[in-house]
Short mmCIF file of C-alpha atoms in Angstrom, two decimals:
data_model
loop_
_atom_site.label_atom_id
_atom_site.label_comp_id
_atom_site.label_asym_id
_atom_site.label_seq_id
_atom_site.Cartn_x
_atom_site.Cartn_y
_atom_site.Cartn_z
CA MET Y 48 -8.07 -2.03 -9.54
CA ARG Y 49 -7.74 -0.15 -12.82
CA PRO Y 50 -4.55 1.87 -13.12
CA THR Y 51 -4.67 4.65 -15.66
CA GLN Y 52 -2.29 4.40 -18.59
CA ALA Y 53 -0.85 7.31 -20.49
CA LYS Y 54 -0.62 6.83 -24.25
CA ASP Y 55 2.79 7.64 -25.67
CA HIS Y 56 2.84 9.61 -28.90
CA PRO Y 57 5.54 9.05 -31.53
CA ALA Y 58 8.49 11.38 -31.14
CA ALA Y 59 8.11 12.59 -34.71
CA ALA Y 60 4.46 13.53 -34.31
CA PRO Y 61 3.71 17.27 -34.31
CA PRO Y 62 2.69 18.77 -30.98
CA ARG Y 63 -1.05 18.74 -30.31
CA PRO Y 64 -2.90 21.86 -29.23
CA VAL Y 65 -3.54 22.13 -25.50
CA ALA Y 66 -7.22 22.08 -24.55
CA THR Y 67 -7.77 24.48 -21.68
CA VAL Y 68 -10.57 24.77 -19.16
CA PRO Y 69 -12.03 28.27 -18.79
CA GLY Y 70 -10.39 29.93 -15.83
CA ALA Y 71 -7.49 27.46 -15.67
CA ALA Y 72 -3.94 28.71 -16.11
CA LEU Y 73 -1.01 26.69 -17.37
CA PRO Y 74 2.14 26.84 -15.23
CA ARG Y 75 4.55 29.54 -16.38
CA ARG Y 76 8.13 28.80 -17.27
CA PRO Y 77 10.50 30.54 -14.82
CA ALA Y 78 12.79 33.29 -16.05
CA THR Y 79 15.88 31.25 -15.17
CA GLY Y 80 16.34 27.51 -15.21
CA GLY Y 81 18.83 24.71 -15.02
CA GLY Y 82 18.01 23.21 -11.64
CA GLU Y 83 16.79 19.78 -10.61
CA GLY Y 84 13.26 20.81 -9.68
CA PRO Y 85 10.32 19.85 -11.91
CA ASP Y 86 10.11 23.45 -13.12
CA GLY Y 87 13.83 23.65 -13.85
CA THR Y 88 14.63 26.05 -11.00
CA GLY Y 89 15.96 23.59 -8.46
CA ALA Y 90 13.34 24.88 -6.05
CA CYS Y 91 10.21 23.07 -4.99
CA PRO Y 92 7.05 24.69 -6.37
CA ALA Y 93 4.13 25.64 -4.16
CA THR Y 94 2.49 22.27 -4.63
CA CYS Y 95 5.44 20.54 -2.98
CA GLY Y 96 3.99 21.20 0.47
CA PRO Y 97 5.77 22.28 3.66
CA LEU Y 98 9.45 21.37 3.71
CA PRO Y 99 11.87 20.74 6.59
CA ASP Y 100 13.96 23.88 7.21
CA GLY Y 101 17.37 22.31 7.61
CA PRO Y 102 18.55 19.48 9.91
CA ALA Y 103 16.59 20.87 12.85
CA GLY Y 104 13.41 20.82 10.77
CA VAL Y 105 14.08 17.21 9.81
CA ARG Y 106 14.26 16.29 13.48
CA ARG Y 107 10.99 18.09 14.15
CA VAL Y 108 9.30 15.87 11.56
CA ASP Y 109 10.59 12.83 13.47
CA ALA Y 110 8.27 13.68 16.36
CA ASP Y 111 5.14 13.35 14.20
CA VAL Y 112 5.76 11.76 10.82
CA PRO Y 113 2.05 11.04 10.09
CA GLY Y 114 1.28 14.68 10.87
CA ALA Y 115 4.01 15.93 8.53
CA VAL Y 116 2.75 13.66 5.75
CA GLY Y 117 -0.77 14.91 6.43
CA ARG Y 118 0.35 18.53 6.09
CA THR Y 119 2.04 17.70 2.80
CA LEU Y 120 -1.17 16.08 1.59
CA ASP Y 121 -3.18 19.10 2.77
CA GLN Y 122 -1.25 21.41 0.48
CA VAL Y 123 -1.05 19.01 -2.46
CA LEU Y 124 -4.75 18.13 -2.33
CA GLU Y 125 -5.82 21.74 -2.02
CA GLU Y 126 -4.32 22.40 -5.43
CA ARG Y 127 -5.73 19.16 -6.89
CA LEU Y 128 -9.22 20.03 -5.65
CA ARG Y 129 -8.99 23.51 -7.12
CA ARG Y 130 -8.25 22.04 -10.52
CA ALA Y 131 -10.97 19.39 -10.14
CA ARG Y 132 -13.55 22.14 -9.47
CA LEU Y 133 -12.45 23.89 -12.64
CA ALA Y 134 -13.05 20.65 -14.55
CA ASP Y 135 -16.54 20.17 -13.10
CA PRO Y 136 -18.05 21.19 -9.74
CA LEU Y 137 -20.27 18.10 -9.41
CA PHE Y 138 -17.37 15.75 -10.13
CA ALA Y 139 -15.27 17.64 -7.60
CA GLN Y 140 -17.96 17.41 -4.93
CA ASP Y 141 -18.92 13.77 -5.44
CA VAL Y 142 -15.56 12.20 -6.32
CA ALA Y 143 -12.52 14.44 -5.83
CA GLU Y 144 -13.54 15.70 -2.41
CA ARG Y 145 -14.26 12.16 -1.22
CA VAL Y 146 -10.85 11.02 -2.43
CA ALA Y 147 -9.20 13.90 -0.60
CA ARG Y 148 -11.21 13.33 2.58
CA PHE Y 149 -10.53 9.57 2.58
CA THR Y 150 -6.81 10.18 2.11
CA LEU Y 151 -6.54 12.89 4.75
CA GLN Y 152 -8.44 10.84 7.32
CA GLY Y 153 -5.84 8.18 6.71
CA GLY Y 154 -4.97 5.21 8.87
CA LYS Y 155 -1.69 4.55 10.63
CA ARG Y 156 0.29 5.78 7.59
CA THR Y 157 2.68 2.88 8.10
CA ARG Y 158 3.94 2.89 4.50
CA ALA Y 159 4.59 6.62 4.69
CA GLN Y 160 6.51 6.18 7.94
CA LEU Y 161 8.61 3.43 6.38
CA VAL Y 162 9.59 5.78 3.55
CA TRP Y 163 10.51 8.55 6.00
CA TRP Y 164 12.57 6.43 8.38
CA ALA Y 165 14.33 4.58 5.56
CA THR Y 166 15.42 7.95 4.19
CA ARG Y 167 16.50 9.10 7.64
CA ALA Y 168 18.43 5.88 8.22
CA CYS Y 169 20.25 6.27 4.89
CA ALA Y 170 20.64 10.05 4.52
CA GLY Y 171 20.76 11.32 8.10
CA ARG Y 172 19.33 14.83 8.42
CA ASP Y 173 19.71 15.93 4.81
CA PRO Y 174 16.76 18.34 4.27
CA ALA Y 175 16.57 17.80 0.49
CA ALA Y 176 16.22 14.04 0.89
CA ALA Y 177 13.72 14.58 3.71
CA ALA Y 178 11.58 16.88 1.56
CA ALA Y 179 11.49 14.31 -1.25
CA ALA Y 180 10.68 11.55 1.23
CA LEU Y 181 7.63 13.45 2.49
CA ARG Y 182 6.31 13.80 -1.05
CA ILE Y 183 6.88 10.14 -1.93
CA ALA Y 184 5.24 9.20 1.37
CA ALA Y 185 2.23 11.37 0.50
CA ALA Y 186 2.04 9.73 -2.93
CA LEU Y 187 1.95 6.33 -1.24
CA GLU Y 188 -1.01 7.48 0.84
CA LEU Y 189 -2.86 8.37 -2.36
CA LEU Y 190 -1.93 5.02 -3.89
CA GLN Y 191 -3.27 3.36 -0.75
CA THR Y 192 -6.52 5.25 -1.21
CA CYS Y 193 -6.80 3.81 -4.71
CA ALA Y 194 -6.09 0.29 -3.44
CA LEU Y 195 -8.52 0.44 -0.52
CA VAL Y 196 -11.40 2.08 -2.39
CA GLN Y 197 -11.28 -0.43 -5.22
CA ASP Y 198 -10.58 -3.34 -2.87
CA ASP Y 199 -13.74 -2.43 -0.95
CA VAL Y 200 -15.74 -2.56 -4.19
CA MET Y 201 -14.38 -6.00 -5.03
CA ASP Y 202 -15.02 -7.26 -1.50
CA ARG Y 203 -18.44 -5.58 -1.28
CA ALA Y 204 -17.30 -4.19 2.06
CA VAL Y 205 -19.53 -1.70 3.86
CA LEU Y 206 -17.05 -0.46 6.49
CA ARG Y 207 -13.53 0.91 6.26
CA ARG Y 208 -11.74 2.44 9.25
CA GLY Y 209 -15.01 2.29 11.13
CA ARG Y 210 -16.82 4.43 8.53
CA PRO Y 211 -18.96 3.62 5.48
CA THR Y 212 -16.84 2.66 2.49
CA LEU Y 213 -16.69 5.18 -0.33
CA HIS Y 214 -18.96 3.20 -2.66
CA THR Y 215 -21.46 2.69 0.16
CA ASP Y 216 -21.46 6.41 0.90
CA LEU Y 217 -22.14 7.26 -2.74
CA THR Y 218 -24.82 4.56 -2.98
CA ASP Y 219 -26.63 6.03 0.01
CA ARG Y 220 -26.37 9.53 -1.43
CA TYR Y 221 -28.27 8.57 -4.60
CA ALA Y 222 -30.50 5.77 -3.30
CA ASP Y 223 -33.60 8.00 -3.13
CA ARG Y 224 -33.18 9.07 -6.77
CA ALA Y 225 -32.35 5.84 -8.54
CA GLY Y 226 -33.61 2.96 -6.43
CA PRO Y 227 -31.45 0.49 -4.47
CA GLU Y 228 -30.03 -1.62 -7.32
CA ARG Y 229 -29.20 1.22 -9.71
CA ALA Y 230 -27.75 3.26 -6.85
CA ARG Y 231 -25.60 0.30 -5.82
CA ARG Y 232 -24.18 -0.09 -9.34
CA PHE Y 233 -23.62 3.65 -9.53
CA GLY Y 234 -21.80 3.71 -6.19
CA GLN Y 235 -19.48 0.92 -7.29
CA SER Y 236 -18.76 2.53 -10.66
CA ALA Y 237 -18.09 5.93 -9.11
CA ALA Y 238 -15.77 4.34 -6.54
CA VAL Y 239 -13.71 2.73 -9.31
CA LEU Y 240 -13.33 6.19 -10.85
CA ALA Y 241 -12.41 7.61 -7.45
CA GLY Y 242 -9.66 5.01 -7.18
CA ASP Y 243 -8.42 5.95 -10.65
CA LEU Y 244 -8.31 9.61 -9.62
CA ALA Y 245 -6.31 8.81 -6.49
CA LEU Y 246 -3.87 6.80 -8.60
CA ALA Y 247 -3.48 9.65 -11.09
CA TRP Y 248 -2.81 12.13 -8.28
CA ALA Y 249 -0.26 9.76 -6.76
CA ASP Y 250 1.57 9.43 -10.07
CA ASP Y 251 1.51 13.22 -10.51
CA LEU Y 252 3.06 13.71 -7.09
CA VAL Y 253 5.92 11.30 -7.80
CA ALA Y 254 6.55 12.85 -11.22
CA GLU Y 255 6.68 16.37 -9.73
CA THR Y 256 9.05 15.50 -6.87
CA PRO Y 257 12.44 17.22 -7.32
CA LEU Y 258 15.12 14.53 -7.52
CA ALA Y 259 18.62 14.30 -8.90
CA ALA Y 260 18.68 12.75 -12.37
CA TRP Y 261 19.74 9.20 -11.51
CA THR Y 262 17.78 9.13 -8.27
CA GLY Y 263 14.67 10.02 -10.27
CA VAL Y 264 15.25 7.08 -12.62
CA VAL Y 265 15.54 4.65 -9.71
CA VAL Y 266 12.54 6.03 -7.82
CA ARG Y 267 10.31 5.98 -10.89
CA ARG Y 268 11.35 2.39 -11.69
CA LEU Y 269 10.57 1.31 -8.12
CA TRP Y 270 7.24 3.12 -8.24
CA SER Y 271 6.32 1.50 -11.56
CA ASP Y 272 7.25 -1.98 -10.36
CA MET Y 273 5.29 -1.50 -7.13
CA ARG Y 274 2.14 -0.50 -9.01
CA THR Y 275 2.37 -3.56 -11.26
CA GLU Y 276 3.08 -5.90 -8.34
CA MET Y 277 0.16 -4.53 -6.36
CA VAL Y 278 -2.27 -5.13 -9.22
CA ALA Y 279 -0.81 -8.59 -9.89
CA GLY Y 280 -1.27 -9.56 -6.24
CA GLN Y 281 -4.83 -8.29 -6.22
CA TYR Y 282 -5.57 -10.26 -9.39
CA LEU Y 283 -4.20 -13.48 -7.89
CA ASP Y 284 -6.37 -12.81 -4.87
CA VAL Y 285 -9.64 -12.46 -6.79
CA GLN Y 286 -8.70 -15.22 -9.26
CA GLY Y 287 -8.07 -17.50 -6.30
CA GLU Y 288 -11.56 -16.77 -5.01
CA VAL Y 289 -13.26 -17.81 -8.22
CA THR Y 290 -11.08 -20.88 -8.87
CA ALA Y 291 -10.63 -21.96 -5.23
CA ALA Y 292 -6.86 -22.15 -5.87
CA ARG Y 293 -5.50 -22.54 -2.35
CA SER Y 294 -2.12 -24.28 -2.62
CA LEU Y 295 0.38 -22.99 -0.07
CA PRO Y 296 2.96 -21.78 -2.66
CA ARG Y 297 0.25 -19.95 -4.64
CA VAL Y 298 -1.19 -18.31 -1.54
CA LEU Y 299 2.24 -17.14 -0.36
CA ARG Y 300 3.00 -15.78 -3.83
CA ALA Y 301 -0.18 -13.70 -3.80
CA ALA Y 302 0.56 -12.48 -0.26
CA ARG Y 303 4.07 -11.44 -1.28
CA LEU Y 304 2.86 -9.50 -4.31
CA LYS Y 305 -0.20 -7.96 -2.70
CA SER Y 306 1.25 -7.03 0.66
CA ALA Y 307 4.88 -7.92 1.39
CA LEU Y 308 6.23 -5.91 -1.54
CA TYR Y 309 3.66 -3.12 -1.60
CA SER Y 310 3.26 -2.62 2.13
CA VAL Y 311 6.85 -2.86 3.34
CA GLU Y 312 9.62 -3.78 0.90
CA ARG Y 313 8.89 -1.15 -1.75
CA PRO Y 314 8.29 1.71 0.73
CA LEU Y 315 11.66 0.88 2.33
CA ALA Y 316 13.31 0.77 -1.09
CA LEU Y 317 11.74 4.08 -2.11
CA GLY Y 318 12.95 5.78 1.05
CA ALA Y 319 16.45 4.38 0.63
CA ALA Y 320 16.55 5.29 -3.07
CA VAL Y 321 15.50 8.88 -2.33
CA ALA Y 322 18.44 9.01 0.07
CA GLY Y 323 20.87 7.67 -2.56
CA ALA Y 324 21.63 4.48 -0.61
CA ASP Y 325 24.30 2.13 -1.99
CA ASP Y 326 23.37 -1.24 -3.46
CA ALA Y 327 24.35 -3.28 -0.39
CA THR Y 328 22.22 -1.18 1.94
CA LEU Y 329 19.30 -1.22 -0.46
CA ARG Y 330 19.52 -5.01 -0.75
CA ARG Y 331 19.59 -5.49 3.02
CA LEU Y 332 16.57 -3.27 3.52
CA CYS Y 333 14.66 -5.03 0.74
CA ASP Y 334 15.41 -8.43 2.27
CA ALA Y 335 14.26 -7.18 5.66
CA GLY Y 336 11.16 -5.65 4.12
CA GLY Y 337 10.25 -8.85 2.28
CA CYS Y 338 10.23 -10.84 5.52
CA VAL Y 339 8.43 -8.20 7.55
CA GLY Y 340 5.91 -7.58 4.77
CA LEU Y 341 4.93 -11.24 4.59
CA ALA Y 342 4.60 -11.34 8.38
CA PHE Y 343 2.39 -8.25 8.13
CA GLN Y 344 0.04 -9.98 5.68
CA LEU Y 345 -0.15 -13.13 7.78
CA ARG Y 346 -1.01 -11.05 10.84
CA ASP Y 347 -3.70 -9.30 8.80
CA ASP Y 348 -5.15 -12.71 7.89
CA LEU Y 349 -5.31 -13.65 11.56
CA ASP Y 350 -6.84 -10.31 12.56
CA ASP Y 351 -9.55 -10.66 9.93
CA VAL Y 352 -10.81 -13.82 11.61
CA PHE Y 353 -9.83 -13.38 15.25
CA GLY Y 354 -9.43 -9.60 15.60
CA ASP Y 355 -11.69 -7.13 17.37
CA PRO Y 356 -13.72 -5.10 14.82
CA GLY Y 357 -13.37 -2.11 17.14
CA GLU Y 358 -9.61 -2.24 16.58
CA THR Y 359 -9.46 -3.42 12.97
CA GLY Y 360 -12.20 -1.04 11.77
CA LYS Y 361 -13.94 -3.74 9.71
CA ALA Y 362 -16.29 -6.64 10.32
CA SER Y 363 -14.77 -9.97 11.38
CA GLY Y 364 -14.66 -12.83 8.90
CA GLY Y 365 -14.58 -10.80 5.70
CA ASP Y 366 -11.97 -13.09 4.15
CA ILE Y 367 -14.08 -16.14 5.03
CA ARG Y 368 -17.23 -14.63 3.49
CA GLU Y 369 -15.35 -13.77 0.31
CA GLY Y 370 -13.61 -17.16 0.18
CA LYS Y 371 -10.20 -15.50 0.00
CA PRO Y 372 -7.34 -17.98 -0.41
CA THR Y 373 -5.38 -16.89 2.68
CA TYR Y 374 -2.35 -18.73 4.03
CA LEU Y 375 -4.22 -19.32 7.31
CA VAL Y 376 -7.02 -21.21 5.57
CA ALA Y 377 -4.61 -23.04 3.26
CA VAL Y 378 -2.67 -24.35 6.27
CA ALA Y 379 -5.89 -25.46 7.99
CA ARG Y 380 -7.02 -27.32 4.88
CA ALA Y 381 -3.62 -28.98 4.35
CA ARG Y 382 -3.43 -30.12 7.97
CA ALA Y 383 -7.01 -31.40 7.95
CA GLU Y 384 -6.35 -33.36 4.76
CA ALA Y 385 -3.13 -34.82 6.18
CA ALA Y 386 -4.97 -35.90 9.36
CA GLY Y 387 -8.00 -37.23 7.48
CA ASP Y 388 -10.19 -34.82 9.43
CA GLY Y 389 -13.34 -34.89 7.34
CA ALA Y 390 -15.35 -32.84 9.82
CA ALA Y 391 -12.90 -29.94 9.65
CA LEU Y 392 -12.84 -30.06 5.84
CA ALA Y 393 -16.63 -30.09 5.77
CA VAL Y 394 -16.76 -26.90 7.84
CA LEU Y 395 -14.30 -25.17 5.55
CA ASP Y 396 -16.12 -26.33 2.42
CA ARG Y 397 -19.48 -25.28 3.86
CA TRP Y 398 -18.65 -21.75 4.95
CA LEU Y 399 -15.75 -20.47 2.85
CA GLY Y 400 -17.16 -18.06 0.27
CA ASP Y 401 -20.63 -17.88 1.85
CA PRO Y 402 -21.68 -14.19 1.90
CA ALA Y 403 -24.42 -15.05 4.43
CA LEU Y 404 -21.88 -16.31 6.99
CA THR Y 405 -23.35 -15.94 10.48
CA GLY Y 406 -21.57 -15.35 13.76
CA ARG Y 407 -22.15 -18.97 14.77
CA ALA Y 408 -20.74 -20.23 11.47
CA LEU Y 409 -17.70 -18.00 11.87
CA ASP Y 410 -17.14 -19.52 15.31
CA GLU Y 411 -17.16 -22.97 13.67
CA VAL Y 412 -14.49 -21.86 11.22
CA ARG Y 413 -12.45 -20.34 14.04
CA GLU Y 414 -12.58 -23.62 15.92
CA VAL Y 415 -11.26 -25.49 12.89
CA LEU Y 416 -8.45 -22.95 12.46
CA VAL Y 417 -7.45 -23.51 16.07
CA THR Y 418 -7.91 -27.29 16.38
CA THR Y 419 -6.02 -28.05 13.15
CA GLY Y 420 -3.11 -26.04 14.51
CA ALA Y 421 -3.33 -23.51 11.65
CA ARG Y 422 -3.53 -20.49 13.94
CA ALA Y 423 -0.50 -21.59 15.97
CA THR Y 424 1.44 -22.41 12.79
CA VAL Y 425 0.81 -18.94 11.37
CA GLU Y 426 1.75 -17.28 14.67
CA THR Y 427 5.06 -19.17 14.69
CA LYS Y 428 5.74 -18.28 11.06
CA ILE Y 429 5.14 -14.60 11.82
CA ASP Y 430 7.67 -14.71 14.66
CA ARG Y 431 10.26 -16.43 12.47
CA LEU Y 432 9.76 -14.01 9.59
CA ALA Y 433 10.16 -11.07 11.97
CA ALA Y 434 13.37 -12.54 13.37
CA GLN Y 435 14.75 -13.18 9.88
CA GLY Y 436 13.84 -9.66 8.83
CA MET Y 437 15.68 -8.19 11.80
CA ARG Y 438 18.80 -10.17 10.96
CA HIS Y 439 18.79 -8.68 7.46
CA PHE Y 440 18.13 -5.22 8.86
CA ASP Y 441 20.90 -5.43 11.46
CA GLY Y 442 23.39 -6.21 8.71
CA ALA Y 443 22.79 -2.86 6.97
CA ALA Y 444 25.09 0.14 7.53
CA LEU Y 445 22.63 2.80 8.67
CA ASP Y 446 22.62 6.12 10.50
CA PRO Y 447 21.79 5.26 14.14
CA GLU Y 448 19.46 8.25 14.50
CA GLY Y 449 17.10 6.81 11.89
CA ALA Y 450 17.92 3.11 12.28
CA GLY Y 451 16.49 2.79 15.80
CA PRO Y 452 13.00 4.11 15.01
CA LEU Y 453 12.97 2.20 11.71
CA ARG Y 454 13.79 -1.08 13.45
CA ALA Y 455 11.03 -0.52 16.01
CA LEU Y 456 8.57 0.32 13.24
CA LEU Y 457 9.44 -2.86 11.34
CA LEU Y 458 8.92 -5.00 14.41
CA ALA Y 459 5.56 -3.38 15.07
CA THR Y 460 4.59 -3.84 11.42
CA ALA Y 461 5.52 -7.53 11.51
CA GLY Y 462 3.09 -8.06 14.38
CA ALA Y 463 5.37 -10.56 16.09
CA ARG Y 464 4.52 -11.64 19.60
CA PRO Y 465 6.49 -9.95 22.44
CA GLY Y 466 9.83 -11.71 22.65
CA GLY Y 467 9.02 -13.72 19.54
CA ALA Y 468 11.16 -11.79 17.08
CA ARG Y 469 14.34 -13.63 18.13
CA PRO Y 470 13.38 -17.22 18.96
CA ALA Y 471 16.05 -18.85 21.14
CA GLY Y 472 18.17 -21.40 19.34
CA GLU Y 473 16.70 -20.67 15.92
CA ALA Y 474 19.04 -21.59 13.09
CA ALA Y 475 20.44 -18.77 11.00
CA ALA Y 476 18.24 -17.87 8.09
CA ARG Y 477 19.36 -18.97 4.66
CA PRO Y 478 20.26 -15.85 2.68
CA ARG Y 479 18.15 -15.04 -0.32
CA PRO Y 480 19.95 -15.39 -3.67
CA ARG Y 481 21.42 -12.25 -5.15
CA PRO Y 482 19.19 -10.69 -7.80
CA ALA Y 483 20.03 -10.96 -11.46
CA PRO Y 484 21.69 -7.94 -13.07
CA ASP Y 485 19.20 -5.15 -13.70
CA PRO Y 486 19.33 -2.89 -16.76
CA TYR Y 487 18.49 0.00 -14.43
CA ALA Y 488 21.33 -0.79 -12.01
CA ALA Y 489 23.35 2.23 -11.01
CA PRO Y 490 26.71 2.95 -12.65
CA ALA Y 491 29.88 1.83 -10.85
CA ARG Y 492 30.01 5.12 -8.95
CA GLY Y 493 28.02 3.48 -6.13
CA GLY Y 494 24.51 4.92 -6.58
CA ALA Y 495 21.29 3.18 -5.64
CA GLY Y 496 20.22 0.16 -7.64
CA SER Y 497 16.79 -0.88 -8.76
CA GLY Y 498 15.68 -1.84 -5.28
CA ARG Y 499 15.79 -5.61 -5.61
#
């Protein structure tokens, strides 16, 4: 993943001339200003997308959150595509339109739903908070596009959501002009650029979201941290592949950065911050999200090996072929070593990281994951993480109208077994230590903190 970076110019430097594209118009300053909106009017500009019309409109969004996020993306992306076509029609057709199509086709939009329901649970039916939540949720979908497109390049994946991956699609488009190898390199390079474009659009959407002054500071800090954490987790993932670093603490650290924070904890924090949640509520939701997010990643590890490709939308055994240092494999290796099971270790050493992994070889790996007890261990850990997450969640003071759907969504995201989220007789979870003071912490008036 290659996030774009804006270069800051010294404050004393003279303003640079604006380079314009023929036919493009700069936004006009409104006749009156002074509001909280990005244009100074306090109103959301046309690119904000459809907004809930009061408390009743907020409740209508509840019935179909993914649809509401999709409608927001429709309007936002229409404007982005218009500007991309002004930049260059070929670029717009090959890259921008594919980014828009990939994003609009979407998946379950789980992160977007977490943002929405966290806002609802903290702000009730406030339409201003709901409008901002839809935009932040849409930005997360664009960020997810960046992550998935570039992840597919790194994994050399050919399928995503049951369709050809973006780099595969572009490779096929130009294969008859450049030959297989050159077309493959082109497809990968263009997909990296497509991910960069999705990231830029996501950042634009967050920056343009109307927010009260302090709320904007908190949301932007959370967004910045999430981007850094996501890239750090992805780096640990690929670095673990090349170095075969598979210690349990290292694997869990990568899973927390790559998925627990990005997939659950940060979306919850963003939704709560948009709603102006107090520090105690924000902390409870973050603690719940950390547990559920890790359970989500562990379930994803299991599904990659044991899941049905018709349901997961990708081929089975991708993590095994790539030699990814997953917690599931790390547990199997540790248990095999402790038991002196040389046969199991030989299977893992033989097939992990083999891109030519066959169905029969994958079955051998599956057998090792089961017979060493690794699969059962991970299932139990998922259940315990889900239960711990729910204890944190139930300790938060939330609006019941949003808290119920949010709780159900978290349980579904954790992927715990039915009845497994509250194991009978389980000891109370040890509370996580309180975070160190944050320079971005809210003033003593009780605003939202940094999200950790």
